[in-house]
Structures are given as C-alpha cells and as structure tokens.
Amino acid sequence: MYKGLIAVLSFAALTASAPSPLLLSREFKLTLQESLFTGATPTTAVNNLWTAIKGKGTPLGLTSSGTLTKDLERTIKFYDTAGSCLLKKAGFQFRTRAITYSTSTICTSQRESTLKYRHPDRYNSSNIDLTSSKADGCYDGEKFQQDITPPYTNVFSSSTSIQLSDSKNINTVADITDIYPDAILAYGWPSTTPLVQVSGLTIHEKRYKGSNTVGLPGSGDKQAKFTLSLWYTSSSSTTPFLAEVSFVVEDSDETWGKTSTRLTDEFWVGLQGLSSWIDPNPDTKSNIIYTYQSGFCT
Ligand SMILES: *[C@@H]1O[C@H](CO)[C@@H](O)[C@H](O)[C@H]1NC(C)=O
C-alpha cells in the first residue's frame, strides 16, 4: 500500500515539475549591414548571404536545402505612449502588421495585431497572461519562445497574435485591453491614455523565407529555418534602414540532447563569424525603432 502511495506521489511530483508552457521555439538573431541590401530587388545579396550561411553548416556536417525567397511584404506599426513609452518600459511591444504582397494566402484578414512581453527570466515571461478571446489559430496565436542575440544573450518572449479587421483603429490603451483583456490591467494605465506610432514610423518590410533548412541532428525535427527581414521607411525606398537574419529551431517536446545542443551552439558561433555581413555595432530592432525619432520616449 505504501509503495502504491509513493508511486502516486512521485508521479505527481514529476508532472508538477514539467515547465509550462514548454519552450518549443528558439530564435537566433543577427543584425546585418543593411547597406549590403541596397536596391529594389537585392536578389544577388540575398543569394550570397544564403550561400555564406550554408557554408557555416558544411564543416559541422549539417546538410542544407532550399533557398531564401521573398514571400511577403507588409507594413508594420509599433504603438506606445509618446514621451513616456509606458509599454516598452514595462517589457511590452504592441504592433500591427498588414500584408501588402504575399506568395500565399495566410488568413482571411491580411492584418494582425501582436502583443509581446519579454523578460530575461523564463518564468516571469511565461507567467504573463496574453490570452485573447479573438485568437482564432490564424497567424501565430499564443507563442512562447527564447530569443538569442550575440554572443549568447537570452530573453524569453510571450506573444499572442490575432487577426485584426482593416477598420480597427489603434488610438488608446483601451484598444489593447479590448483585444488582450488581462495583460496590462495590473499597470493601471487609464483606458483613455493615447497611443501613437513609435517614432512616427510606418515600416515597410520585405521578408525572405522560402523552405530553407539547415539540418540539426536530434529528435523533434530540429531544422534551422531562416528568415531575412529588410525594413524600409517607405514602400518606394530601395535602401533598407535595418536588415536582420534569424533562424528558428523548434522542438515539439522540448528535448535537447547533447549533440543537437552542441551543434546548434557551434553553428551559431560560426554564423557570428560572418564578419563581412554582420553589423559591427548591432542594435536590436526595438531599439532602432524606438530611437529613430530622437526623444520619442523622453
Ligand atoms: C516580472 O518582472 C517584472 C519587472 O522585472 C516585475 O514587475 C513583475 O512583478 C514580475 N512578474 C512575475 C510574475 O514575477
């Protein structure tokens, strides 16, 4: 009888210790020299970048396939409070994205909103409540992932993306709580607090993705899938103000063996050696946007 009881208790202990939510996605991000991608269709630069990336997998025995191809163009707007940046200071990012060109139809509405919360402590980040009754499984829904920047800076990101109708205007804090009722309640910001576009920017993004992979060994389909984002200040601009390449590795049950962990790390270190591509003074996307208009936050 005692044995049975012990078995039940240790089973309960095991189940209770499983982290929730699981970390199913890790994204490794590199800021590139945006001037390398000047021109209306920087196909040559994009192809050369992909060749250079694959070249860092080869010595590690990693096989690669596919291409980096432009699959989306969209406009991106970040919102915050002018002169104070309340959202940013509390660890939030709120943005809308509207697709203007796509090689495939993703959702009924071409527009989405995302509320993201980031914290260096995994459990702090995973404890935020970004639930939205408007989430319908299209776009990303709820997502919890680790973001890694050189050399190995970690932040844990929780986010929820939902479809947004074209007519929904973003004017005040109430427009956030209308979509994500619980996320920012604790901060007590009046619902009438005005929101404006961060630095007045309407960003035009060209996204290169395709079905590319660099295969990492291990269980759970560990493939590094690459995305290149080029950001412009207008749809007619041919000179991006930001270029970022990232790869995502997903694992459906968060099992990271020795070999896949080591090879992911060696590949990441290798990519950081692409010195003719990498911005020698990198800044995060968020910092670039928030400082684009000087004094936006103060
Ligand atoms: C998360 O961190 C923020 C700021 O560092 C803090 O104010 C908040 O109380 C933390 N939340 C939890 C659940 O630990």
PDB file of N, CA and C in Angstrom, residues 76-89 92-96 114 170 176 194-204 231-233 241 284-298:
ATOM      1  N   ILE A  76       4.362  47.583 -41.033  1.00  0.00           N
ATOM      2  CA  ILE A  76       4.405  47.296 -39.595  1.00  0.00           C
ATOM      3  C   ILE A  76       4.358  48.616 -38.833  1.00  0.00           C
ATOM      4  N   LYS A  77       3.490  48.682 -37.847  1.00  0.00           N
ATOM      5  CA  LYS A  77       3.402  49.869 -36.989  1.00  0.00           C
ATOM      6  C   LYS A  77       3.496  49.423 -35.544  1.00  0.00           C
ATOM      7  N   PHE A  78       4.428  50.019 -34.817  1.00  0.00           N
ATOM      8  CA  PHE A  78       4.510  49.795 -33.369  1.00  0.00           C
ATOM      9  C   PHE A  78       3.792  50.956 -32.683  1.00  0.00           C
ATOM     10  N   TYR A  79       3.156  50.674 -31.560  1.00  0.00           N
ATOM     11  CA  TYR A  79       2.434  51.721 -30.833  1.00  0.00           C
ATOM     12  C   TYR A  79       2.931  51.808 -29.397  1.00  0.00           C
ATOM     13  N   ASP A  80       2.972  53.043 -28.879  1.00  0.00           N
ATOM     14  CA  ASP A  80       3.317  53.250 -27.472  1.00  0.00           C
ATOM     15  C   ASP A  80       2.852  54.644 -27.078  1.00  0.00           C
ATOM     16  N   THR A  81       3.097  55.016 -25.816  1.00  0.00           N
ATOM     17  CA  THR A  81       2.697  56.352 -25.365  1.00  0.00           C
ATOM     18  C   THR A  81       3.836  57.328 -25.638  1.00  0.00           C
ATOM     19  N   ALA A  82       3.531  58.454 -26.283  1.00  0.00           N
ATOM     20  CA  ALA A  82       4.555  59.436 -26.651  1.00  0.00           C
ATOM     21  C   ALA A  82       5.141  60.066 -25.393  1.00  0.00           C
ATOM     22  N   GLY A  83       6.453  60.241 -25.377  1.00  0.00           N
ATOM     23  CA  GLY A  83       7.122  60.927 -24.274  1.00  0.00           C
ATOM     24  C   GLY A  83       7.336  60.082 -23.030  1.00  0.00           C
ATOM     25  N   SER A  84       6.751  58.877 -22.992  1.00  0.00           N
ATOM     26  CA  SER A  84       6.922  58.058 -21.785  1.00  0.00           C
ATOM     27  C   SER A  84       7.201  56.582 -22.099  1.00  0.00           C
ATOM     28  N   CYS A  85       6.730  56.099 -23.246  1.00  0.00           N
ATOM     29  CA  CYS A  85       6.940  54.694 -23.635  1.00  0.00           C
ATOM     30  C   CYS A  85       6.606  53.719 -22.506  1.00  0.00           C
ATOM     31  N   LEU A  86       5.382  53.849 -22.004  1.00  0.00           N
ATOM     32  CA  LEU A  86       4.951  53.001 -20.888  1.00  0.00           C
ATOM     33  C   LEU A  86       5.028  51.516 -21.228  1.00  0.00           C
ATOM     34  N   LEU A  87       4.624  51.170 -22.456  1.00  0.00           N
ATOM     35  CA  LEU A  87       4.616  49.754 -22.830  1.00  0.00           C
ATOM     36  C   LEU A  87       6.035  49.199 -22.834  1.00  0.00           C
ATOM     37  N   LYS A  88       6.926  49.899 -23.522  1.00  0.00           N
ATOM     38  CA  LYS A  88       8.315  49.428 -23.625  1.00  0.00           C
ATOM     39  C   LYS A  88       8.937  49.286 -22.244  1.00  0.00           C
ATOM     40  N   LYS A  89       8.720  50.293 -21.398  1.00  0.00           N
ATOM     41  CA  LYS A  89       9.350  50.263 -20.070  1.00  0.00           C
ATOM     42  C   LYS A  89       8.843  49.102 -19.228  1.00  0.00           C
ATOM     43  N   PHE A  92       6.664  45.408 -22.714  1.00  0.00           N
ATOM     44  CA  PHE A  92       5.714  45.062 -23.777  1.00  0.00           C
ATOM     45  C   PHE A  92       6.107  45.645 -25.130  1.00  0.00           C
ATOM     46  N   GLN A  93       5.572  45.033 -26.154  1.00  0.00           N
ATOM     47  CA  GLN A  93       5.667  45.571 -27.505  1.00  0.00           C
ATOM     48  C   GLN A  93       4.305  45.305 -28.143  1.00  0.00           C
ATOM     49  N   PHE A  94       3.727  46.353 -28.722  1.00  0.00           N
ATOM     50  CA  PHE A  94       2.432  46.174 -29.377  1.00  0.00           C
ATOM     51  C   PHE A  94       2.560  46.648 -30.816  1.00  0.00           C
ATOM     52  N   ARG A  95       2.166  45.806 -31.765  1.00  0.00           N
ATOM     53  CA  ARG A  95       2.328  46.180 -33.174  1.00  0.00           C
ATOM     54  C   ARG A  95       1.186  45.617 -34.012  1.00  0.00           C
ATOM     55  N   THR A  96       0.981  46.293 -35.138  1.00  0.00           N
ATOM     56  CA  THR A  96       0.080  45.733 -36.146  1.00  0.00           C
ATOM     57  C   THR A  96       0.904  45.481 -37.408  1.00  0.00           C
ATOM     58  N   THR A 114      -0.231  42.070 -32.606  1.00  0.00           N
ATOM     59  CA  THR A 114       0.546  41.224 -31.700  1.00  0.00           C
ATOM     60  C   THR A 114       0.880  42.001 -30.442  1.00  0.00           C
ATOM     61  N   ILE A 170      -6.177  51.984 -33.868  1.00  0.00           N
ATOM     62  CA  ILE A 170      -5.467  51.898 -32.594  1.00  0.00           C
ATOM     63  C   ILE A 170      -5.238  53.329 -32.104  1.00  0.00           C
ATOM     64  N   ILE A 176      -5.952  48.126 -26.757  1.00  0.00           N
ATOM     65  CA  ILE A 176      -5.161  46.934 -26.401  1.00  0.00           C
ATOM     66  C   ILE A 176      -5.986  46.023 -25.493  1.00  0.00           C
ATOM     67  N   PRO A 194      -3.571  57.968 -24.651  1.00  0.00           N
ATOM     68  CA  PRO A 194      -3.364  57.875 -26.099  1.00  0.00           C
ATOM     69  C   PRO A 194      -2.159  57.022 -26.488  1.00  0.00           C
ATOM     70  N   LEU A 195      -2.300  56.291 -27.589  1.00  0.00           N
ATOM     71  CA  LEU A 195      -1.189  55.544 -28.190  1.00  0.00           C
ATOM     72  C   LEU A 195      -0.871  56.181 -29.537  1.00  0.00           C
ATOM     73  N   VAL A 196       0.414  56.260 -29.863  1.00  0.00           N
ATOM     74  CA  VAL A 196       0.809  56.778 -31.184  1.00  0.00           C
ATOM     75  C   VAL A 196       1.811  55.812 -31.806  1.00  0.00           C
ATOM     76  N   GLN A 197       2.043  55.957 -33.108  1.00  0.00           N
ATOM     77  CA  GLN A 197       3.025  55.107 -33.782  1.00  0.00           C
ATOM     78  C   GLN A 197       4.421  55.465 -33.268  1.00  0.00           C
ATOM     79  N   VAL A 198       5.158  54.447 -32.864  1.00  0.00           N
ATOM     80  CA  VAL A 198       6.506  54.659 -32.321  1.00  0.00           C
ATOM     81  C   VAL A 198       7.382  55.349 -33.366  1.00  0.00           C
ATOM     82  N   SER A 199       7.970  56.471 -32.963  1.00  0.00           N
ATOM     83  CA  SER A 199       8.826  57.305 -33.824  1.00  0.00           C
ATOM     84  C   SER A 199       8.102  57.754 -35.101  1.00  0.00           C
ATOM     85  N   GLY A 200       6.778  57.692 -35.101  1.00  0.00           N
ATOM     86  CA  GLY A 200       6.009  58.105 -36.271  1.00  0.00           C
ATOM     87  C   GLY A 200       6.222  57.202 -37.485  1.00  0.00           C
ATOM     88  N   LEU A 201       6.790  56.022 -37.248  1.00  0.00           N
ATOM     89  CA  LEU A 201       7.197  55.165 -38.375  1.00  0.00           C
ATOM     90  C   LEU A 201       6.099  54.230 -38.869  1.00  0.00           C
ATOM     91  N   THR A 202       5.914  54.199 -40.204  1.00  0.00           N
ATOM     92  CA  THR A 202       5.204  53.098 -40.838  1.00  0.00           C
ATOM     93  C   THR A 202       6.287  52.324 -41.585  1.00  0.00           C
ATOM     94  N   ILE A 203       6.604  51.156 -41.069  1.00  0.00           N
ATOM     95  CA  ILE A 203       7.724  50.371 -41.611  1.00  0.00           C
ATOM     96  C   ILE A 203       7.227  49.514 -42.766  1.00  0.00           C
ATOM     97  N   HIS A 204       8.004  49.474 -43.836  1.00  0.00           N
ATOM     98  CA  HIS A 204       7.694  48.563 -44.941  1.00  0.00           C
ATOM     99  C   HIS A 204       8.703  47.436 -44.904  1.00  0.00           C
ATOM    100  N   TRP A 231      13.892  46.206 -43.602  1.00  0.00           N
ATOM    101  CA  TRP A 231      12.921  47.232 -43.218  1.00  0.00           C
ATOM    102  C   TRP A 231      13.254  48.560 -43.887  1.00  0.00           C
ATOM    103  N   TYR A 232      12.197  49.188 -44.448  1.00  0.00           N
ATOM    104  CA  TYR A 232      12.316  50.455 -45.164  1.00  0.00           C
ATOM    105  C   TYR A 232      11.353  51.465 -44.539  1.00  0.00           C
ATOM    106  N   THR A 233      11.643  52.754 -44.721  1.00  0.00           N
ATOM    107  CA  THR A 233      10.741  53.776 -44.158  1.00  0.00           C
ATOM    108  C   THR A 233       9.613  54.139 -45.114  1.00  0.00           C
ATOM    109  N   PHE A 241      16.696  50.457 -43.804  1.00  0.00           N
ATOM    110  CA  PHE A 241      17.369  51.027 -42.619  1.00  0.00           C
ATOM    111  C   PHE A 241      17.684  49.950 -41.596  1.00  0.00           C
ATOM    112  N   THR A 284      19.274  46.247 -31.362  1.00  0.00           N
ATOM    113  CA  THR A 284      18.079  45.432 -31.532  1.00  0.00           C
ATOM    114  C   THR A 284      17.065  46.196 -32.379  1.00  0.00           C
ATOM    115  N   LYS A 285      16.172  45.445 -33.034  1.00  0.00           N
ATOM    116  CA  LYS A 285      15.099  46.052 -33.830  1.00  0.00           C
ATOM    117  C   LYS A 285      14.342  47.068 -32.995  1.00  0.00           C
ATOM    118  N   SER A 286      14.006  46.660 -31.769  1.00  0.00           N
ATOM    119  CA  SER A 286      13.216  47.500 -30.891  1.00  0.00           C
ATOM    120  C   SER A 286      13.934  48.826 -30.596  1.00  0.00           C
ATOM    121  N   ASN A 287      15.230  48.764 -30.273  1.00  0.00           N
ATOM    122  CA  ASN A 287      15.977  49.997 -30.010  1.00  0.00           C
ATOM    123  C   ASN A 287      16.045  50.890 -31.233  1.00  0.00           C
ATOM    124  N   ILE A 288      16.247  50.280 -32.399  1.00  0.00           N
ATOM    125  CA  ILE A 288      16.344  51.069 -33.635  1.00  0.00           C
ATOM    126  C   ILE A 288      15.038  51.828 -33.869  1.00  0.00           C
ATOM    127  N   ILE A 289      13.918  51.143 -33.668  1.00  0.00           N
ATOM    128  CA  ILE A 289      12.617  51.773 -33.888  1.00  0.00           C
ATOM    129  C   ILE A 289      12.350  52.867 -32.852  1.00  0.00           C
ATOM    130  N   TYR A 290      12.628  52.545 -31.589  1.00  0.00           N
ATOM    131  CA  TYR A 290      12.305  53.496 -30.522  1.00  0.00           C
ATOM    132  C   TYR A 290      13.211  54.724 -30.507  1.00  0.00           C
ATOM    133  N   THR A 291      14.419  54.613 -31.082  1.00  0.00           N
ATOM    134  CA  THR A 291      15.316  55.777 -31.082  1.00  0.00           C
ATOM    135  C   THR A 291      15.335  56.468 -32.444  1.00  0.00           C
ATOM    136  N   TYR A 292      14.533  55.967 -33.397  1.00  0.00           N
ATOM    137  CA  TYR A 292      14.551  56.524 -34.749  1.00  0.00           C
ATOM    138  C   TYR A 292      14.189  58.012 -34.709  1.00  0.00           C
ATOM    139  N   GLN A 293      13.180  58.335 -33.909  1.00  0.00           N
ATOM    140  CA  GLN A 293      12.814  59.742 -33.682  1.00  0.00           C
ATOM    141  C   GLN A 293      13.386  60.111 -32.325  1.00  0.00           C
ATOM    142  N   SER A 294      14.363  61.013 -32.305  1.00  0.00           N
ATOM    143  CA  SER A 294      15.032  61.258 -31.022  1.00  0.00           C
ATOM    144  C   SER A 294      14.042  61.893 -30.041  1.00  0.00           C
ATOM    145  N   GLY A 295      14.131  61.456 -28.804  1.00  0.00           N
ATOM    146  CA  GLY A 295      13.244  61.972 -27.760  1.00  0.00           C
ATOM    147  C   GLY A 295      11.863  61.372 -27.774  1.00  0.00           C
ATOM    148  N   PHE A 296      11.631  60.311 -28.539  1.00  0.00           N
ATOM    149  CA  PHE A 296      10.282  59.731 -28.573  1.00  0.00           C
ATOM    150  C   PHE A 296       9.847  59.258 -27.183  1.00  0.00           C
ATOM    151  N   CYS A 297      10.784  58.709 -26.428  1.00  0.00           N
ATOM    152  CA  CYS A 297      10.412  58.159 -25.120  1.00  0.00           C
ATOM    153  C   CYS A 297      10.568  59.154 -23.962  1.00  0.00           C
ATOM    154  N   THR A 298      11.268  60.256 -24.196  1.00  0.00           N
ATOM    155  CA  THR A 298      11.505  61.158 -23.051  1.00  0.00           C
ATOM    156  C   THR A 298      11.015  62.571 -23.340  1.00  0.00           C
TER     157      THR A 298
END
